[in-house]
């Protein structure tokens, strides 16, 4: 377990966090591939721009380096870089998107990562895998969600490629279709989660590996409060979860709450808009 250094002393974090973001120039609700999306309820472009810029500005003030990939026309969900793939050390595993609407993003992300010195490890084409959106390290284990987007079979392939312990958990609520919408590991060994988003077996697996779990209330879960970017003691999360924020502050975290209404319309929020490069240095 990581123990916090006193404020002001040298940081315990081992490396400078690098994040990949994609400006929302072509963002919009142009198709419906999850229960939050409705073409009848489009995102307001200027407000989406503002919310994304506020996220960018908030992250920029924290200890991390931000990279931007050039957005591409006709790929409105490319803003959600958490689904680009999974990066561990210098290895990048590109996503195999389940929906054809997003499949066009994959070559852009792979090319960008390759140009930036990452080694690309492709999964077999027949295995759907949606990257960091469905794969989050907690302690020594890589928790991987499956059913709505990623296939459970992709987890074995990811484990083999990385040589890490993978714990597969089934997602059961279509509103929480990616793991990062309902699960957020914290650096002190705890995790934020919405238990009802997992089947019983998945709940048990998470409880077995993480003893310190912070349950999210259903009324806060729908604001995607688990969809948080955690940078040491700073947590950037969507507004609308006062109970969770109080619990996190109690534990010594600094919470940065941001309006995310326009991205929630696509079924995304803070964490979906960010991919860690890498998420871990090694397994
Ligand atoms: N509209 C996008 C989709 O359905 C949202 C992706 C959200 N990303 C995430 N990591 N949860 O694929």
GROMACS .gro file of C-alpha atoms and ligand atoms in nm:
model
  295
    1UNK     CA    1   0.000   0.000   0.000
    2UNK     CA    2   0.125   0.349  -0.084
    3UNK     CA    3   0.158   0.575   0.217
    4UNK     CA    4   0.117   0.944   0.162
    5UNK     CA    5   0.410   1.173   0.217
    6UNK     CA    6   0.327   1.483   0.422
    7UNK     CA    7   0.209   1.775   0.209
    8UNK     CA    8   0.500   1.974   0.077
    9UNK     CA    9   0.752   1.694   0.099
   10UNK     CA   10   0.884   1.526  -0.210
   11UNK     CA   11   0.615   1.325  -0.384
   12UNK     CA   12   0.595   0.953  -0.359
   13UNK     CA   13   0.479   0.913  -0.716
   14UNK     CA   14   0.743   0.724  -0.908
   15UNK     CA   15   0.700   0.887  -1.244
   16UNK     CA   16   0.542   1.191  -1.408
   17UNK     CA   17   0.196   1.101  -1.528
   18UNK     CA   18   0.134   1.150  -1.899
   19UNK     CA   19  -0.219   1.172  -2.033
   20UNK     CA   20  -0.367   1.155  -2.381
   21UNK     CA   21  -0.665   1.377  -2.460
   22UNK     CA   22  -0.847   1.459  -2.784
   23UNK     CA   23  -1.011   1.800  -2.838
   24UNK     CA   24  -1.388   1.776  -2.901
   25UNK     CA   25  -1.385   1.950  -3.240
   26UNK     CA   26  -1.600   1.681  -3.405
   27UNK     CA   27  -1.778   1.561  -3.091
   28UNK     CA   28  -2.154   1.509  -3.109
   29UNK     CA   29  -2.430   1.255  -3.059
   30UNK     CA   30  -2.446   1.110  -3.409
   31UNK     CA   31  -2.543   0.753  -3.328
   32UNK     CA   32  -2.675   0.556  -3.032
   33UNK     CA   33  -2.456   0.280  -2.893
   34UNK     CA   34  -2.534   0.303  -2.523
   35UNK     CA   35  -2.848   0.390  -2.323
   36UNK     CA   36  -2.734   0.748  -2.256
   37UNK     CA   37  -2.710   0.845  -2.621
   38UNK     CA   38  -3.008   0.989  -2.804
   39UNK     CA   39  -2.971   1.169  -3.132
   40UNK     CA   40  -3.280   1.366  -3.031
   41UNK     CA   41  -3.083   1.507  -2.738
   42UNK     CA   42  -2.770   1.636  -2.901
   43UNK     CA   43  -2.473   1.787  -2.722
   44UNK     CA   44  -2.435   2.165  -2.731
   45UNK     CA   45  -2.106   2.214  -2.910
   46UNK     CA   46  -1.994   2.540  -2.740
   47UNK     CA   47  -2.074   2.401  -2.395
   48UNK     CA   48  -1.897   2.073  -2.471
   49UNK     CA   49  -1.592   2.276  -2.579
   50UNK     CA   50  -1.604   2.470  -2.255
   51UNK     CA   51  -1.641   2.161  -2.037
   52UNK     CA   52  -1.354   1.988  -2.214
   53UNK     CA   53  -1.133   2.300  -2.183
   54UNK     CA   54  -1.210   2.317  -1.812
   55UNK     CA   55  -1.108   1.953  -1.777
   56UNK     CA   56  -0.789   2.024  -1.971
   57UNK     CA   57  -0.714   2.333  -1.758
   58UNK     CA   58  -0.782   2.144  -1.434
   59UNK     CA   59  -0.553   1.858  -1.530
   60UNK     CA   60  -0.286   2.100  -1.656
   61UNK     CA   61  -0.258   2.249  -1.308
   62UNK     CA   62  -0.190   1.908  -1.156
   63UNK     CA   63   0.134   1.720  -1.180
   64UNK     CA   64   0.107   1.560  -1.523
   65UNK     CA   65   0.198   1.608  -1.886
   66UNK     CA   66  -0.085   1.630  -2.138
   67UNK     CA   67  -0.061   1.512  -2.498
   68UNK     CA   68  -0.323   1.591  -2.759
   69UNK     CA   69  -0.415   1.379  -3.058
   70UNK     CA   70  -0.565   1.554  -3.359
   71UNK     CA   71  -0.942   1.490  -3.372
   72UNK     CA   72  -1.080   1.340  -3.691
   73UNK     CA   73  -1.401   1.429  -3.873
   74UNK     CA   74  -1.680   1.168  -3.858
   75UNK     CA   75  -1.533   1.015  -3.541
   76UNK     CA   76  -1.737   1.202  -3.279
   77UNK     CA   77  -1.645   0.969  -2.990
   78UNK     CA   78  -1.270   1.000  -3.047
   79UNK     CA   79  -1.271   1.246  -2.754
   80UNK     CA   80  -1.308   0.943  -2.527
   81UNK     CA   81  -0.941   0.849  -2.539
   82UNK     CA   82  -0.977   0.600  -2.252
   83UNK     CA   83  -1.106   0.371  -2.524
   84UNK     CA   84  -0.800   0.415  -2.745
   85UNK     CA   85  -0.635   0.115  -2.585
   86UNK     CA   86  -0.429   0.015  -2.284
   87UNK     CA   87  -0.073   0.131  -2.221
   88UNK     CA   88   0.165  -0.047  -1.985
   89UNK     CA   89   0.527   0.067  -1.989
   90UNK     CA   90   0.608   0.126  -2.355
   91UNK     CA   91   0.355  -0.128  -2.477
   92UNK     CA   92   0.024  -0.012  -2.627
   93UNK     CA   93  -0.261  -0.255  -2.690
   94UNK     CA   94  -0.505  -0.085  -2.928
   95UNK     CA   95  -0.876  -0.137  -2.876
   96UNK     CA   96  -1.087  -0.355  -3.101
   97UNK     CA   97  -1.410  -0.159  -3.083
   98UNK     CA   98  -1.733  -0.354  -3.066
   99UNK     CA   99  -1.930  -0.097  -3.264
  100UNK     CA  100  -1.843  -0.017  -3.623
  101UNK     CA  101  -1.921   0.348  -3.546
  102UNK     CA  102  -1.603   0.367  -3.336
  103UNK     CA  103  -1.380   0.120  -3.520
  104UNK     CA  104  -1.237   0.397  -3.739
  105UNK     CA  105  -1.065   0.550  -3.435
  106UNK     CA  106  -0.829   0.257  -3.383
  107UNK     CA  107  -0.578   0.326  -3.665
  108UNK     CA  108  -0.548   0.693  -3.567
  109UNK     CA  109  -0.467   0.606  -3.206
  110UNK     CA  110  -0.227   0.326  -3.304
  111UNK     CA  111  -0.040   0.552  -3.546
  112UNK     CA  112  -0.013   0.829  -3.289
  113UNK     CA  113   0.117   0.593  -3.021
  114UNK     CA  114   0.365   0.439  -3.263
  115UNK     CA  115   0.491   0.784  -3.363
  116UNK     CA  116   0.542   0.857  -2.995
  117UNK     CA  117   0.764   0.556  -2.940
  118UNK     CA  118   0.520   0.294  -2.814
  119UNK     CA  119   0.538  -0.067  -2.921
  120UNK     CA  120   0.200  -0.168  -3.064
  121UNK     CA  121   0.065  -0.511  -2.968
  122UNK     CA  122  -0.251  -0.591  -3.162
  123UNK     CA  123  -0.509  -0.826  -3.021
  124UNK     CA  124  -0.663  -1.087  -3.252
  125UNK     CA  125  -0.929  -0.911  -3.460
  126UNK     CA  126  -1.210  -1.130  -3.336
  127UNK     CA  127  -1.171  -1.022  -2.973
  128UNK     CA  128  -1.344  -0.703  -2.872
  129UNK     CA  129  -1.156  -0.494  -2.619
  130UNK     CA  130  -1.218  -0.128  -2.537
  131UNK     CA  131  -0.892  -0.033  -2.370
  132UNK     CA  132  -0.853   0.148  -2.043
  133UNK     CA  133  -1.230   0.207  -2.037
  134UNK     CA  134  -1.256  -0.161  -1.947
  135UNK     CA  135  -0.915  -0.223  -1.789
  136UNK     CA  136  -0.801  -0.058  -1.468
  137UNK     CA  137  -0.517  -0.152  -1.236
  138UNK     CA  138  -0.603  -0.184  -0.870
  139UNK     CA  139  -0.317  -0.295  -0.649
  140UNK     CA  140  -0.128  -0.567  -0.836
  141UNK     CA  141  -0.422  -0.676  -1.047
  142UNK     CA  142  -0.563  -0.551  -1.375
  143UNK     CA  143  -0.942  -0.548  -1.336
  144UNK     CA  144  -1.115  -0.598  -1.668
  145UNK     CA  145  -1.484  -0.551  -1.737
  146UNK     CA  146  -1.671  -0.751  -1.998
  147UNK     CA  147  -2.005  -0.811  -2.166
  148UNK     CA  148  -2.136  -0.488  -2.313
  149UNK     CA  149  -1.812  -0.392  -2.493
  150UNK     CA  150  -1.505  -0.604  -2.421
  151UNK     CA  151  -1.513  -0.983  -2.461
  152UNK     CA  152  -1.399  -1.191  -2.167
  153UNK     CA  153  -1.171  -1.381  -2.408
  154UNK     CA  154  -0.977  -1.062  -2.476
  155UNK     CA  155  -0.873  -1.054  -2.110
  156UNK     CA  156  -0.668  -1.373  -2.141
  157UNK     CA  157  -0.493  -1.230  -2.445
  158UNK     CA  158  -0.419  -0.905  -2.258
  159UNK     CA  159  -0.287  -1.101  -1.958
  160UNK     CA  160  -0.058  -1.302  -2.186
  161UNK     CA  161   0.070  -0.992  -2.363
  162UNK     CA  162   0.144  -0.806  -2.042
  163UNK     CA  163   0.222  -1.094  -1.810
  164UNK     CA  164  -0.007  -0.954  -1.542
  165UNK     CA  165  -0.278  -1.086  -1.316
  166UNK     CA  166  -0.613  -1.009  -1.477
  167UNK     CA  167  -0.939  -1.026  -1.286
  168UNK     CA  168  -1.239  -1.039  -1.518
  169UNK     CA  169  -1.561  -0.891  -1.385
  170UNK     CA  170  -1.897  -0.903  -1.557
  171UNK     CA  171  -2.093  -0.582  -1.598
  172UNK     CA  172  -2.469  -0.624  -1.571
  173UNK     CA  173  -2.626  -0.278  -1.600
  174UNK     CA  174  -2.624  -0.141  -1.956
  175UNK     CA  175  -2.596   0.215  -1.820
  176UNK     CA  176  -2.256   0.120  -1.677
  177UNK     CA  177  -2.127  -0.051  -1.987
  178UNK     CA  178  -1.756   0.021  -1.937
  179UNK     CA  179  -1.565  -0.064  -1.620
  180UNK     CA  180  -1.455   0.296  -1.572
  181UNK     CA  181  -1.817   0.406  -1.536
  182UNK     CA  182  -1.859   0.213  -1.211
  183UNK     CA  183  -1.512   0.136  -1.069
  184UNK     CA  184  -1.221   0.358  -0.979
  185UNK     CA  185  -0.914   0.227  -0.795
  186UNK     CA  186  -0.735   0.473  -0.568
  187UNK     CA  187  -0.360   0.493  -0.499
  188UNK     CA  188  -0.403   0.410  -0.128
  189UNK     CA  189  -0.529   0.064  -0.221
  190UNK     CA  190  -0.898   0.147  -0.186
  191UNK     CA  191  -1.148   0.175  -0.472
  192UNK     CA  192  -1.466   0.362  -0.549
  193UNK     CA  193  -1.737   0.143  -0.702
  194UNK     CA  194  -2.107   0.102  -0.772
  195UNK     CA  195  -2.165  -0.258  -0.666
  196UNK     CA  196  -2.498  -0.302  -0.848
  197UNK     CA  197  -2.319  -0.261  -1.181
  198UNK     CA  198  -2.149  -0.602  -1.130
  199UNK     CA  199  -2.285  -0.953  -1.109
  200UNK     CA  200  -2.249  -1.138  -0.782
  201UNK     CA  201  -1.935  -1.318  -0.885
  202UNK     CA  202  -1.771  -0.994  -0.996
  203UNK     CA  203  -1.867  -0.827  -0.671
  204UNK     CA  204  -1.710  -1.113  -0.482
  205UNK     CA  205  -1.390  -1.099  -0.688
  206UNK     CA  206  -1.356  -0.725  -0.626
  207UNK     CA  207  -1.425  -0.765  -0.254
  208UNK     CA  208  -1.167  -1.042  -0.231
  209UNK     CA  209  -0.893  -0.827  -0.384
  210UNK     CA  210  -0.981  -0.485  -0.248
  211UNK     CA  211  -1.074  -0.474   0.116
  212UNK     CA  212  -1.131  -0.101   0.132
  213UNK     CA  213  -1.426  -0.022  -0.096
  214UNK     CA  214  -1.619   0.302  -0.114
  215UNK     CA  215  -1.975   0.236  -0.231
  216UNK     CA  216  -2.132   0.497  -0.450
  217UNK     CA  217  -2.502   0.584  -0.408
  218UNK     CA  218  -2.730   0.503  -0.703
  219UNK     CA  219  -2.827   0.871  -0.738
  220UNK     CA  220  -2.459   0.969  -0.758
  221UNK     CA  221  -2.357   0.676  -0.978
  222UNK     CA  222  -2.579   0.808  -1.258
  223UNK     CA  223  -2.371   1.126  -1.264
  224UNK     CA  224  -2.076   0.897  -1.344
  225UNK     CA  225  -1.899   0.990  -1.021
  226UNK     CA  226  -1.684   0.676  -1.046
  227UNK     CA  227  -1.553   0.812  -1.375
  228UNK     CA  228  -1.270   0.999  -1.210
  229UNK     CA  229  -0.913   1.086  -1.308
  230UNK     CA  230  -0.691   1.010  -1.011
  231UNK     CA  231  -0.351   1.182  -0.994
  232UNK     CA  232  -0.201   1.098  -0.658
  233UNK     CA  233  -0.401   1.297  -0.407
  234UNK     CA  234  -0.601   1.489  -0.670
  235UNK     CA  235  -0.923   1.346  -0.805
  236UNK     CA  236  -1.099   1.506  -1.102
  237UNK     CA  237  -1.459   1.391  -1.123
  238UNK     CA  238  -1.797   1.500  -1.257
  239UNK     CA  239  -2.009   1.717  -1.030
  240UNK     CA  240  -2.321   1.573  -0.867
  241UNK     CA  241  -2.175   1.341  -0.604
  242UNK     CA  242  -2.152   1.531  -0.273
  243UNK     CA  243  -2.154   1.215  -0.061
  244UNK     CA  244  -1.863   1.061  -0.252
  245UNK     CA  245  -1.669   1.387  -0.251
  246UNK     CA  246  -1.711   1.416   0.129
  247UNK     CA  247  -1.585   1.059   0.172
  248UNK     CA  248  -1.283   1.123  -0.051
  249UNK     CA  249  -1.197   1.451   0.126
  250UNK     CA  250  -1.220   1.270   0.457
  251UNK     CA  251  -0.948   1.039   0.325
  252UNK     CA  252  -0.724   1.330   0.237
  253UNK     CA  253  -0.796   1.359  -0.135
  254UNK     CA  254  -0.841   1.692  -0.309
  255UNK     CA  255  -1.152   1.673  -0.528
  256UNK     CA  256  -1.201   1.880  -0.841
  257UNK     CA  257  -1.566   1.863  -0.947
  258UNK     CA  258  -1.646   1.955  -1.304
  259UNK     CA  259  -1.967   1.995  -1.505
  260UNK     CA  260  -1.978   1.718  -1.764
  261UNK     CA  261  -2.340   1.740  -1.887
  262UNK     CA  262  -2.252   1.742  -2.257
  263UNK     CA  263  -2.032   1.432  -2.235
  264UNK     CA  264  -2.278   1.245  -2.015
  265UNK     CA  265  -2.513   1.267  -2.313
  266UNK     CA  266  -2.271   1.031  -2.490
  267UNK     CA  267  -2.227   0.812  -2.184
  268UNK     CA  268  -1.892   0.955  -2.081
  269UNK     CA  269  -1.729   1.191  -1.830
  270UNK     CA  270  -1.387   1.289  -1.693
  271UNK     CA  271  -1.207   0.955  -1.700
  272UNK     CA  272  -1.345   0.853  -2.038
  273UNK     CA  273  -1.182   1.166  -2.183
  274UNK     CA  274  -0.836   1.062  -2.064
  275UNK     CA  275  -0.595   0.776  -2.129
  276UNK     CA  276  -0.289   0.724  -1.911
  277UNK     CA  277   0.040   0.683  -2.098
  278UNK     CA  278   0.114   0.447  -1.939
  279UNK     CA  279  -0.142   0.341  -1.681
  280UNK     CA  280   0.136   0.139  -1.513
  281UNK     CA  281   0.509   0.120  -1.572
  282UNK     CA  282   0.501  -0.258  -1.540
  283UNK     CA  283   0.276  -0.533  -1.411
  284LIG     N1  284  -2.020   0.720  -2.669
  284LIG     C1  285  -1.906   0.647  -2.626
  284LIG     C2  286  -1.932   0.498  -2.642
  284LIG     O1  287  -2.043   0.455  -2.622
  284LIG     C3  288  -1.870   0.681  -2.486
  284LIG     C4  289  -1.744   0.617  -2.437
  284LIG     C5  290  -1.716   0.640  -2.293
  284LIG     N2  291  -1.589   0.592  -2.259
  284LIG     C6  292  -1.556   0.529  -2.145
  284LIG     N3  293  -1.432   0.499  -2.124
  284LIG     N4  294  -1.648   0.490  -2.059
  284LIG     O2  295  -1.845   0.421  -2.675
   0.00000   0.00000   0.00000
